Amino acid sequence: MSFRIEKDTMGEVKVPSDKYWGAQTERSRNNFKIGPSGSMPLDIVYGFAYLKKAAAFANHELGVLSEEKRDLIAKVCDEILNRQHDSQFPLVIWQTGSGTQSNMNVNEVIANRAHEIAGNTIGEGEKTIQPNDDVNKSQSSNDTFPTGMHIAAYKKVVETTIPGVTQLRETLHKKAQEFAEVVKIGRTHLMDATPLTLGQEFSGYVSQLDHGLNALKNTLDHLSELALGGTAVGTGLNTPKGYDVLVAKYIAEFTELPFKTAKNKFEALASHDAIVESHGALKQLAVSLNKIANDIRMMASGPRSGIGEIIIPANEPGSSIMPGKVNPTQCEALTMVCAQVMGNDVAITVGGTQGHYELNVFKPVMAANILQSAELLGDACVSFDINCAAGIEPNHETIKTLLNNSLMLVTALNTKIGYYKAAEIANTAHKNGTTLKEEAINLGYVTSDEYDAWVKPEDMVGSLK
């Protein structure tokens, strides 16, 4: 491998000749060899590309950057957004907590690629575009990284999470309507309870996802506020007047999303409550989805020696030793995703507490975790929808058998003969292995006709709507 010499304020560094990055990126590569994985998410890089392009346009409009330099920076940013340079961003999450090295990685790649576009050889002559003075003009890592975080997280939530959860929500809503008159036994404490319909049960899942989606959407306004323009500590030092509003306008234009400048740049740099808030909504969805997936796999358990009230699609063999075994793999995948999201929430919560004076120094790990959670939830919901939820069907025979065998149907007699007599009927039937009707008649509390008139599961479910 051949190398070229790059310089920064600490001196010279050898950099692979076929790479666009410079000295600060190479130093970070050598100083933070932590873990076999943990690369900075490319979504953050793309967020930087949007903001660097917007900064170039704002700086030019405000008279502090030439048109030629603006256009060169913008051209490279467009190449980055077209994923032409993904291999040029090798840094890991585990670096400085401000994300300075990733900011400089982007600055250096843009500068060297712009030098090349201008017809020059990288490493020879003065750079056409300077990483700090031009690409990073009117910026600090302290306001660029949180801006990149917000752009990336907002895009991931609206482009992946919300559509994925909504797709599953619509399928569950359709199933709730289809199953509206399928009367089954209810369960509380994992024990038999009074009847409800399968549709009512599924309507609860729909409501959970509605609340989760609403909570997530309500966080977007805070997430749309950008720190750019605060520079080092929030004061906006070294920015031209009106830069913060103008650069946010350009970011909104380039992303086609409603970004705006943060109302308070000190909060935007020193705390990341918007990330904590948004991930809290993602965690809420994870909690809901975990309950839904667990309910479905327990209702589908069996198929002959479990509950077996519903039938889920058989997607692949479930055992390397037990022929014919099929497992609820989509439920398992979804609940593992939920566990990961809940774990990510702990990391983000801890990260949110690390705002000391004018800067939060857990930016990279917070960014990586919210992006992972947002993507995992969206993708997992689509997978669960296509490969499980859409194919769920009631097992009518088993549902009827379990319903009629339940002792909790006796609850219908409470208002007729009282709680204590009804309990005696249930306890006696359980002890003797007989039916509720048999013991109700044997104990002399009701007649056969009275029992048939009063104990009707379909009348115990309330409204079917």
Short mmCIF file of C-alpha atoms in Angstrom, two decimals:
data_model
loop_
_atom_site.label_atom_id
_atom_site.label_comp_id
_atom_site.label_asym_id
_atom_site.label_seq_id
_atom_site.Cartn_x
_atom_site.Cartn_y
_atom_site.Cartn_z
CA MET A 1 0.00 0.00 0.00
CA SER A 2 1.27 3.45 -0.87
CA PHE A 3 0.91 6.45 1.41
CA ARG A 4 0.90 10.22 1.21
CA ILE A 5 1.66 12.75 3.91
CA GLU A 6 -1.19 14.80 5.43
CA LYS A 7 -0.73 17.52 8.04
CA ASP A 8 -2.79 18.90 10.91
CA THR A 9 -1.91 21.12 13.88
CA MET A 10 -0.09 18.22 15.53
CA GLY A 11 2.17 17.49 12.61
CA GLU A 12 2.48 15.01 9.75
CA VAL A 13 0.63 11.69 9.39
CA LYS A 14 0.85 8.96 6.79
CA VAL A 15 -2.49 8.35 5.06
CA PRO A 16 -3.29 5.61 2.51
CA SER A 17 -2.95 7.17 -0.93
CA ASP A 18 -6.25 5.76 -2.19
CA LYS A 19 -8.30 7.44 0.59
CA TYR A 20 -9.77 10.93 0.68
CA TRP A 21 -9.51 11.37 4.42
CA GLY A 22 -6.75 13.36 6.09
CA ALA A 23 -4.60 13.57 9.18
CA GLN A 24 -7.26 13.87 11.87
CA THR A 25 -9.22 10.92 10.52
CA GLU A 26 -6.06 8.81 10.40
CA ARG A 27 -5.15 9.77 13.98
CA SER A 28 -8.60 8.69 15.14
CA ARG A 29 -8.30 5.39 13.25
CA ASN A 30 -5.06 4.67 15.10
CA ASN A 31 -6.10 5.96 18.52
CA PHE A 32 -9.51 4.29 18.86
CA LYS A 33 -9.12 0.67 17.83
CA ILE A 34 -12.04 -0.41 19.97
CA GLY A 35 -14.06 -3.49 19.17
CA PRO A 36 -14.53 -5.52 16.00
CA SER A 37 -17.62 -3.50 15.17
CA GLY A 38 -19.11 -0.16 16.09
CA SER A 39 -18.53 1.95 12.99
CA MET A 40 -20.12 5.38 12.96
CA PRO A 41 -23.50 4.91 11.24
CA LEU A 42 -23.49 6.15 7.67
CA ASP A 43 -26.80 7.89 8.40
CA ILE A 44 -24.79 10.31 10.54
CA VAL A 45 -22.39 10.85 7.64
CA TYR A 46 -25.32 11.60 5.34
CA GLY A 47 -26.67 14.02 7.94
CA PHE A 48 -23.30 15.76 7.85
CA ALA A 49 -23.43 15.91 4.05
CA TYR A 50 -26.76 17.72 4.19
CA LEU A 51 -25.51 20.22 6.76
CA LYS A 52 -22.14 20.83 5.06
CA LYS A 53 -23.92 21.56 1.79
CA ALA A 54 -26.40 23.83 3.55
CA ALA A 55 -23.60 25.61 5.38
CA ALA A 56 -21.79 26.26 2.10
CA PHE A 57 -24.95 27.77 0.58
CA ALA A 58 -25.66 29.89 3.67
CA ASN A 59 -22.06 31.06 3.93
CA HIS A 60 -22.05 32.06 0.26
CA GLU A 61 -25.37 33.89 0.54
CA LEU A 62 -24.04 35.77 3.56
CA GLY A 63 -20.89 36.75 1.69
CA VAL A 64 -18.24 34.71 3.50
CA LEU A 65 -17.65 31.90 0.96
CA SER A 66 -17.05 32.12 -2.77
CA GLU A 67 -19.43 30.64 -5.31
CA GLU A 68 -16.68 28.34 -6.61
CA LYS A 69 -16.03 26.88 -3.17
CA ARG A 70 -19.76 26.57 -2.46
CA ASP A 71 -20.28 24.57 -5.63
CA LEU A 72 -17.30 22.29 -5.02
CA ILE A 73 -18.46 21.53 -1.46
CA ALA A 74 -22.02 20.95 -2.65
CA LYS A 75 -20.87 18.60 -5.43
CA VAL A 76 -18.95 16.37 -3.02
CA CYS A 77 -21.85 16.40 -0.55
CA ASP A 78 -24.15 15.21 -3.32
CA GLU A 79 -21.70 12.42 -4.11
CA ILE A 80 -21.70 11.40 -0.44
CA LEU A 81 -25.51 11.40 -0.39
CA ASN A 82 -25.44 9.21 -3.52
CA ARG A 83 -23.33 6.74 -1.49
CA GLN A 84 -20.33 7.09 -3.76
CA HIS A 85 -17.90 7.46 -0.84
CA ASP A 86 -19.20 5.16 1.90
CA SER A 87 -15.79 3.54 2.32
CA GLN A 88 -14.23 6.90 3.18
CA PHE A 89 -15.76 7.07 6.66
CA PRO A 90 -13.93 4.45 8.76
CA LEU A 91 -14.23 5.88 12.27
CA VAL A 92 -15.90 4.18 15.21
CA ILE A 93 -18.56 5.34 17.63
CA TRP A 94 -16.09 5.03 20.49
CA GLN A 95 -14.21 8.30 19.99
CA THR A 96 -14.42 11.77 21.47
CA GLY A 97 -17.85 12.39 22.94
CA SER A 98 -18.37 15.50 20.82
CA GLY A 99 -17.87 13.54 17.60
CA THR A 100 -15.09 15.94 16.55
CA GLN A 101 -13.15 13.30 14.63
CA SER A 102 -16.19 12.32 12.57
CA ASN A 103 -16.85 15.97 11.80
CA MET A 104 -13.26 16.30 10.62
CA ASN A 105 -13.50 13.01 8.69
CA VAL A 106 -16.29 14.57 6.63
CA ASN A 107 -14.45 17.88 6.30
CA GLU A 108 -11.28 16.15 5.09
CA VAL A 109 -13.05 13.91 2.59
CA ILE A 110 -14.94 16.87 1.13
CA ALA A 111 -11.77 18.97 0.93
CA ASN A 112 -9.62 16.32 -0.75
CA ARG A 113 -12.32 15.18 -3.15
CA ALA A 114 -13.02 18.83 -4.07
CA HIS A 115 -9.29 19.30 -4.72
CA GLU A 116 -9.46 16.33 -7.08
CA ILE A 117 -12.61 17.58 -8.83
CA ALA A 118 -10.81 20.89 -9.40
CA GLY A 119 -8.27 18.97 -11.48
CA ASN A 120 -5.53 18.57 -8.89
CA THR A 121 -3.72 15.61 -7.37
CA ILE A 122 -4.46 14.89 -3.73
CA GLY A 123 -1.43 15.58 -1.59
CA GLU A 124 0.13 17.99 -4.06
CA GLY A 125 -0.04 21.77 -3.78
CA GLU A 126 -2.25 23.87 -1.52
CA LYS A 127 -5.73 22.43 -1.09
CA THR A 128 -8.38 24.07 -3.25
CA ILE A 129 -10.78 23.74 -0.31
CA GLN A 130 -9.55 23.84 3.30
CA PRO A 131 -11.19 21.37 5.73
CA ASN A 132 -11.41 23.82 8.64
CA ASP A 133 -11.54 27.23 7.00
CA ASP A 134 -13.96 26.37 4.17
CA VAL A 135 -15.87 23.13 4.74
CA ASN A 136 -16.18 23.83 8.48
CA LYS A 137 -16.79 27.60 8.09
CA SER A 138 -19.27 29.00 10.64
CA GLN A 139 -19.30 25.62 12.41
CA SER A 140 -17.94 23.69 15.37
CA SER A 141 -18.05 19.95 15.96
CA ASN A 142 -20.14 20.87 18.98
CA ASP A 143 -23.01 22.10 16.81
CA THR A 144 -22.47 20.00 13.68
CA PHE A 145 -22.62 16.60 15.35
CA PRO A 146 -25.94 17.22 17.17
CA THR A 147 -27.30 18.63 13.92
CA GLY A 148 -26.22 15.49 12.08
CA MET A 149 -27.79 13.42 14.87
CA HIS A 150 -31.13 15.17 14.52
CA ILE A 151 -31.18 15.00 10.72
CA ALA A 152 -30.34 11.28 10.75
CA ALA A 153 -32.73 10.37 13.57
CA TYR A 154 -35.63 12.40 12.15
CA LYS A 155 -35.20 10.85 8.70
CA LYS A 156 -34.95 7.32 10.13
CA VAL A 157 -38.07 7.75 12.24
CA VAL A 158 -40.24 9.19 9.46
CA GLU A 159 -38.87 7.01 6.66
CA THR A 160 -38.49 3.66 8.46
CA THR A 161 -40.05 3.47 11.92
CA ILE A 162 -43.40 5.15 11.41
CA PRO A 163 -44.16 3.44 8.05
CA GLY A 164 -43.17 0.03 9.45
CA VAL A 165 -45.23 0.30 12.62
CA THR A 166 -48.16 1.76 10.67
CA GLN A 167 -48.10 -1.17 8.24
CA LEU A 168 -48.36 -3.66 11.11
CA ARG A 169 -51.01 -1.51 12.81
CA GLU A 170 -53.20 -1.60 9.70
CA THR A 171 -52.96 -5.39 9.46
CA LEU A 172 -53.88 -5.84 13.12
CA HIS A 173 -56.81 -3.45 12.64
CA LYS A 174 -58.02 -5.53 9.71
CA LYS A 175 -57.71 -8.70 11.80
CA ALA A 176 -59.63 -7.07 14.66
CA GLN A 177 -62.51 -6.46 12.27
CA GLU A 178 -62.32 -9.94 10.76
CA PHE A 179 -62.34 -11.57 14.21
CA ALA A 180 -65.06 -9.33 15.67
CA GLU A 181 -67.48 -12.19 16.36
CA VAL A 182 -65.02 -14.95 17.29
CA VAL A 183 -65.86 -15.44 20.97
CA LYS A 184 -63.03 -16.91 23.04
CA ILE A 185 -62.02 -17.26 26.65
CA GLY A 186 -60.17 -14.35 28.20
CA ARG A 187 -57.15 -14.74 30.45
CA THR A 188 -55.83 -12.69 33.33
CA HIS A 189 -52.79 -13.70 35.40
CA LEU A 190 -52.37 -16.33 32.61
CA MET A 191 -55.48 -18.00 34.08
CA ASP A 192 -58.97 -18.41 32.64
CA ALA A 193 -61.16 -15.31 32.85
CA THR A 194 -64.44 -14.20 31.32
CA PRO A 195 -65.00 -14.29 27.55
CA LEU A 196 -64.19 -11.67 24.97
CA THR A 197 -63.83 -11.77 21.22
CA LEU A 198 -60.59 -12.33 19.36
CA GLY A 199 -61.36 -9.06 17.62
CA GLN A 200 -61.56 -7.21 20.92
CA GLU A 201 -58.22 -8.71 21.91
CA PHE A 202 -56.63 -7.52 18.67
CA SER A 203 -58.23 -4.10 19.03
CA GLY A 204 -56.18 -3.69 22.19
CA TYR A 205 -53.02 -4.24 20.16
CA VAL A 206 -54.14 -1.63 17.63
CA SER A 207 -54.76 0.88 20.39
CA GLN A 208 -51.32 0.24 21.86
CA LEU A 209 -49.66 0.98 18.53
CA ASP A 210 -51.83 4.06 18.02
CA HIS A 211 -50.66 5.49 21.32
CA GLY A 212 -47.04 4.61 20.56
CA LEU A 213 -47.18 6.18 17.10
CA ASN A 214 -48.79 9.33 18.49
CA ALA A 215 -46.12 9.59 21.18
CA LEU A 216 -43.38 9.20 18.57
CA LYS A 217 -44.91 11.75 16.21
CA ASN A 218 -45.23 14.21 19.09
CA THR A 219 -41.45 14.13 19.59
CA LEU A 220 -40.69 15.14 16.01
CA ASP A 221 -41.09 18.88 16.56
CA HIS A 222 -38.34 18.87 19.20
CA LEU A 223 -36.21 16.58 17.03
CA SER A 224 -36.55 18.98 14.11
CA GLU A 225 -34.70 21.73 16.00
CA LEU A 226 -31.09 22.02 14.84
CA ALA A 227 -28.07 23.15 16.85
CA LEU A 228 -26.18 24.48 13.83
CA GLY A 229 -25.25 28.10 14.38
CA GLY A 230 -24.40 27.64 18.06
CA THR A 231 -20.75 26.81 17.22
CA ALA A 232 -18.58 26.04 20.27
CA VAL A 233 -20.76 26.79 23.30
CA GLY A 234 -24.06 28.07 21.91
CA THR A 235 -23.20 31.74 21.44
CA GLY A 236 -22.76 31.52 17.67
CA LEU A 237 -19.18 32.82 17.72
CA ASN A 238 -17.65 33.16 14.21
CA THR A 239 -20.94 32.99 12.35
CA PRO A 240 -22.33 35.78 10.15
CA LYS A 241 -25.56 37.41 11.25
CA GLY A 242 -28.64 35.35 10.37
CA TYR A 243 -26.60 32.23 9.62
CA ASP A 244 -28.44 29.88 12.00
CA VAL A 245 -31.88 30.54 10.51
CA LEU A 246 -30.62 30.51 6.94
CA VAL A 247 -28.63 27.27 7.25
CA ALA A 248 -31.64 25.51 8.79
CA LYS A 249 -33.75 26.76 5.88
CA TYR A 250 -31.34 25.19 3.42
CA ILE A 251 -31.27 21.91 5.35
CA ALA A 252 -35.06 21.83 5.25
CA GLU A 253 -34.96 22.51 1.52
CA PHE A 254 -32.37 19.83 0.76
CA THR A 255 -33.96 17.14 2.95
CA GLU A 256 -37.56 18.12 2.22
CA LEU A 257 -38.24 17.86 5.95
CA PRO A 258 -39.39 20.63 8.35
CA PHE A 259 -36.10 21.37 10.08
CA LYS A 260 -35.62 24.69 11.84
CA THR A 261 -33.01 26.35 13.98
CA ALA A 262 -33.13 25.48 17.68
CA LYS A 263 -34.82 28.05 19.88
CA ASN A 264 -32.01 27.75 22.41
CA LYS A 265 -28.57 26.72 21.17
CA PHE A 266 -27.23 26.24 24.70
CA GLU A 267 -29.75 23.47 25.29
CA ALA A 268 -29.08 22.04 21.82
CA LEU A 269 -25.36 21.59 22.54
CA ALA A 270 -25.33 20.79 26.25
CA SER A 271 -28.28 18.41 26.47
CA HIS A 272 -29.89 15.98 24.10
CA ASP A 273 -33.34 15.81 25.62
CA ALA A 274 -34.90 15.56 22.17
CA ILE A 275 -33.01 12.29 21.58
CA VAL A 276 -33.97 11.02 25.04
CA GLU A 277 -37.58 11.99 24.41
CA SER A 278 -37.78 10.41 20.97
CA HIS A 279 -36.12 7.23 22.10
CA GLY A 280 -38.53 7.09 25.03
CA ALA A 281 -41.33 6.86 22.46
CA LEU A 282 -39.40 4.14 20.61
CA LYS A 283 -39.08 2.27 23.91
CA GLN A 284 -42.84 2.62 24.45
CA LEU A 285 -43.43 1.02 21.06
CA ALA A 286 -40.97 -1.75 21.94
CA VAL A 287 -42.89 -2.48 25.14
CA SER A 288 -46.17 -2.64 23.20
CA LEU A 289 -44.76 -4.80 20.42
CA ASN A 290 -43.21 -7.18 22.95
CA LYS A 291 -46.64 -7.74 24.55
CA ILE A 292 -48.30 -8.22 21.17
CA ALA A 293 -45.71 -10.71 19.92
CA ASN A 294 -45.78 -12.68 23.16
CA ASP A 295 -49.59 -12.88 23.16
CA ILE A 296 -49.60 -14.15 19.60
CA ARG A 297 -46.98 -16.81 20.17
CA MET A 298 -48.73 -18.05 23.32
CA MET A 299 -52.13 -18.16 21.59
CA ALA A 300 -50.48 -20.09 18.75
CA SER A 301 -48.64 -22.50 21.05
CA GLY A 302 -48.97 -26.19 20.33
CA PRO A 303 -50.19 -26.91 17.76
CA ARG A 304 -51.80 -29.84 19.62
CA SER A 305 -50.51 -29.70 23.16
CA GLY A 306 -50.60 -25.97 23.77
CA ILE A 307 -53.28 -23.28 23.61
CA GLY A 308 -53.59 -23.35 19.84
CA GLU A 309 -56.34 -20.74 19.54
CA ILE A 310 -54.80 -19.16 16.46
CA ILE A 311 -52.83 -20.49 13.53
CA ILE A 312 -49.77 -18.55 12.38
CA PRO A 313 -47.86 -19.08 9.12
CA ALA A 314 -45.32 -21.90 9.03
CA ASN A 315 -42.29 -20.22 7.48
CA GLU A 316 -39.38 -22.59 7.99
CA PRO A 317 -38.40 -25.82 9.78
CA GLY A 318 -38.03 -25.20 13.49
CA SER A 319 -35.74 -27.98 14.61
CA SER A 320 -32.68 -29.85 13.41
CA ILE A 321 -33.76 -32.96 15.33
CA MET A 322 -37.58 -32.87 15.61
CA PRO A 323 -39.16 -33.46 12.19
CA GLY A 324 -42.17 -31.32 11.37
CA LYS A 325 -41.60 -28.84 14.19
CA VAL A 326 -42.47 -25.24 13.33
CA ASN A 327 -41.67 -22.37 15.66
CA PRO A 328 -43.02 -18.79 16.11
CA THR A 329 -39.81 -17.33 14.72
CA GLN A 330 -41.23 -13.94 13.79
CA CYS A 331 -42.46 -13.48 17.36
CA GLU A 332 -39.03 -14.38 18.63
CA ALA A 333 -37.28 -11.99 16.26
CA LEU A 334 -39.61 -9.13 17.17
CA THR A 335 -39.22 -9.65 20.91
CA MET A 336 -35.43 -9.78 20.56
CA VAL A 337 -35.59 -6.46 18.73
CA CYS A 338 -37.70 -5.08 21.56
CA ALA A 339 -35.11 -6.24 24.10
CA GLN A 340 -32.37 -4.48 22.11
CA VAL A 341 -34.40 -1.25 21.97
CA MET A 342 -35.02 -1.37 25.71
CA GLY A 343 -31.30 -1.86 26.27
CA ASN A 344 -30.51 1.00 23.91
CA ASP A 345 -32.81 3.19 25.98
CA VAL A 346 -30.60 2.63 29.02
CA ALA A 347 -27.53 3.74 27.05
CA ILE A 348 -29.37 6.81 25.74
CA THR A 349 -30.68 7.69 29.20
CA VAL A 350 -27.17 7.50 30.64
CA GLY A 351 -25.87 9.46 27.65
CA GLY A 352 -28.44 12.15 28.22
CA THR A 353 -27.11 12.71 31.75
CA GLN A 354 -23.61 13.48 30.47
CA GLY A 355 -24.18 17.12 29.62
CA HIS A 356 -21.56 18.97 31.63
CA TYR A 357 -21.84 22.75 31.50
CA GLU A 358 -21.97 23.70 27.78
CA LEU A 359 -21.51 20.31 26.10
CA ASN A 360 -22.92 16.81 26.19
CA VAL A 361 -20.04 14.39 25.54
CA PHE A 362 -21.97 11.18 24.73
CA LYS A 363 -23.17 12.27 21.30
CA PRO A 364 -21.86 9.37 19.17
CA VAL A 365 -23.26 6.57 21.32
CA MET A 366 -26.62 8.32 21.65
CA ALA A 367 -26.79 8.81 17.90
CA ALA A 368 -25.86 5.21 17.13
CA ASN A 369 -28.40 3.79 19.56
CA ILE A 370 -31.39 5.84 18.44
CA LEU A 371 -30.65 5.05 14.81
CA GLN A 372 -30.37 1.35 15.54
CA SER A 373 -33.62 1.33 17.50
CA ALA A 374 -35.54 3.30 14.89
CA GLU A 375 -34.37 1.05 12.08
CA LEU A 376 -34.83 -2.22 13.96
CA LEU A 377 -38.38 -1.40 15.02
CA GLY A 378 -39.45 -0.35 11.54
CA ASP A 379 -37.87 -3.34 9.82
CA ALA A 380 -39.07 -5.83 12.43
CA CYS A 381 -42.66 -4.60 12.18
CA VAL A 382 -42.61 -5.05 8.40
CA SER A 383 -41.13 -8.54 8.74
CA PHE A 384 -43.64 -9.50 11.43
CA ASP A 385 -46.51 -8.12 9.38
CA ILE A 386 -45.63 -9.90 6.15
CA ASN A 387 -44.49 -13.21 7.63
CA CYS A 388 -46.83 -13.57 10.60
CA ALA A 389 -49.62 -11.09 11.30
CA ALA A 390 -51.09 -11.07 7.80
CA GLY A 391 -51.52 -14.84 7.90
CA ILE A 392 -53.07 -15.24 11.34
CA GLU A 393 -56.29 -17.27 11.37
CA PRO A 394 -58.52 -18.42 14.24
CA ASN A 395 -58.57 -22.10 15.17
CA HIS A 396 -62.32 -22.15 15.67
CA GLU A 397 -62.59 -25.70 17.00
CA THR A 398 -59.98 -25.19 19.70
CA ILE A 399 -61.37 -21.77 20.61
CA LYS A 400 -64.83 -23.29 21.12
CA THR A 401 -63.52 -26.22 23.17
CA LEU A 402 -61.49 -24.01 25.50
CA LEU A 403 -64.32 -21.53 25.85
CA ASN A 404 -66.92 -24.12 26.81
CA ASN A 405 -64.50 -25.86 29.19
CA SER A 406 -63.74 -22.74 31.19
CA LEU A 407 -65.00 -22.50 34.75
CA MET A 408 -65.08 -18.71 34.55
CA LEU A 409 -68.30 -18.76 32.58
CA VAL A 410 -69.88 -19.14 35.99
CA THR A 411 -69.35 -15.38 36.42
CA ALA A 412 -72.58 -14.91 34.46
CA LEU A 413 -74.48 -16.38 37.44
CA ASN A 414 -73.18 -13.78 39.93
CA THR A 415 -76.11 -11.44 39.44
CA LYS A 416 -78.60 -14.33 39.52
CA ILE A 417 -77.52 -16.45 42.52
CA GLY A 418 -74.69 -14.42 44.08
CA TYR A 419 -70.91 -14.66 44.08
CA TYR A 420 -70.55 -17.30 46.81
CA LYS A 421 -72.94 -19.82 45.28
CA ALA A 422 -71.36 -19.27 41.88
CA ALA A 423 -67.91 -19.86 43.39
CA GLU A 424 -69.18 -23.08 45.00
CA ILE A 425 -70.36 -24.30 41.60
CA ALA A 426 -66.97 -23.55 40.01
CA ASN A 427 -64.95 -25.12 42.83
CA THR A 428 -67.10 -28.24 42.87
CA ALA A 429 -66.93 -28.67 39.11
CA HIS A 430 -63.15 -28.27 39.21
CA LYS A 431 -62.83 -30.79 42.06
CA ASN A 432 -65.10 -33.38 40.48
CA GLY A 433 -63.99 -32.86 36.90
CA THR A 434 -67.55 -32.13 35.87
CA THR A 435 -69.18 -29.27 33.98
CA LEU A 436 -70.49 -26.06 35.44
CA LYS A 437 -73.97 -26.91 34.29
CA GLU A 438 -73.91 -30.31 35.96
CA GLU A 439 -72.84 -28.94 39.33
CA ALA A 440 -75.14 -25.91 39.14
CA ILE A 441 -78.09 -28.27 38.74
CA ASN A 442 -76.77 -30.83 41.26
CA LEU A 443 -76.35 -28.14 43.91
CA GLY A 444 -79.91 -26.99 43.26
CA TYR A 445 -79.00 -23.40 42.49
CA VAL A 446 -80.39 -23.27 38.95
CA THR A 447 -82.47 -25.32 36.59
CA SER A 448 -81.25 -26.57 33.23
CA ASP A 449 -83.30 -23.98 31.40
CA GLU A 450 -82.10 -21.17 33.68
CA TYR A 451 -78.47 -22.15 33.15
CA ASP A 452 -78.87 -22.20 29.37
CA ALA A 453 -80.62 -18.83 29.42
CA TRP A 454 -78.11 -17.14 31.71
CA VAL A 455 -74.74 -18.62 30.75
CA LYS A 456 -74.20 -17.56 27.15
CA PRO A 457 -70.58 -16.67 26.29
CA GLU A 458 -71.65 -14.52 23.36
CA ASP A 459 -73.69 -12.35 25.74
CA MET A 460 -70.73 -11.84 28.07
CA VAL A 461 -68.43 -9.94 25.71
CA GLY A 462 -70.11 -6.54 25.69
CA SER A 463 -70.11 -4.61 22.43
CA LEU A 464 -68.58 -6.41 19.48
CA LYS A 465 -67.46 -3.07 18.03
#
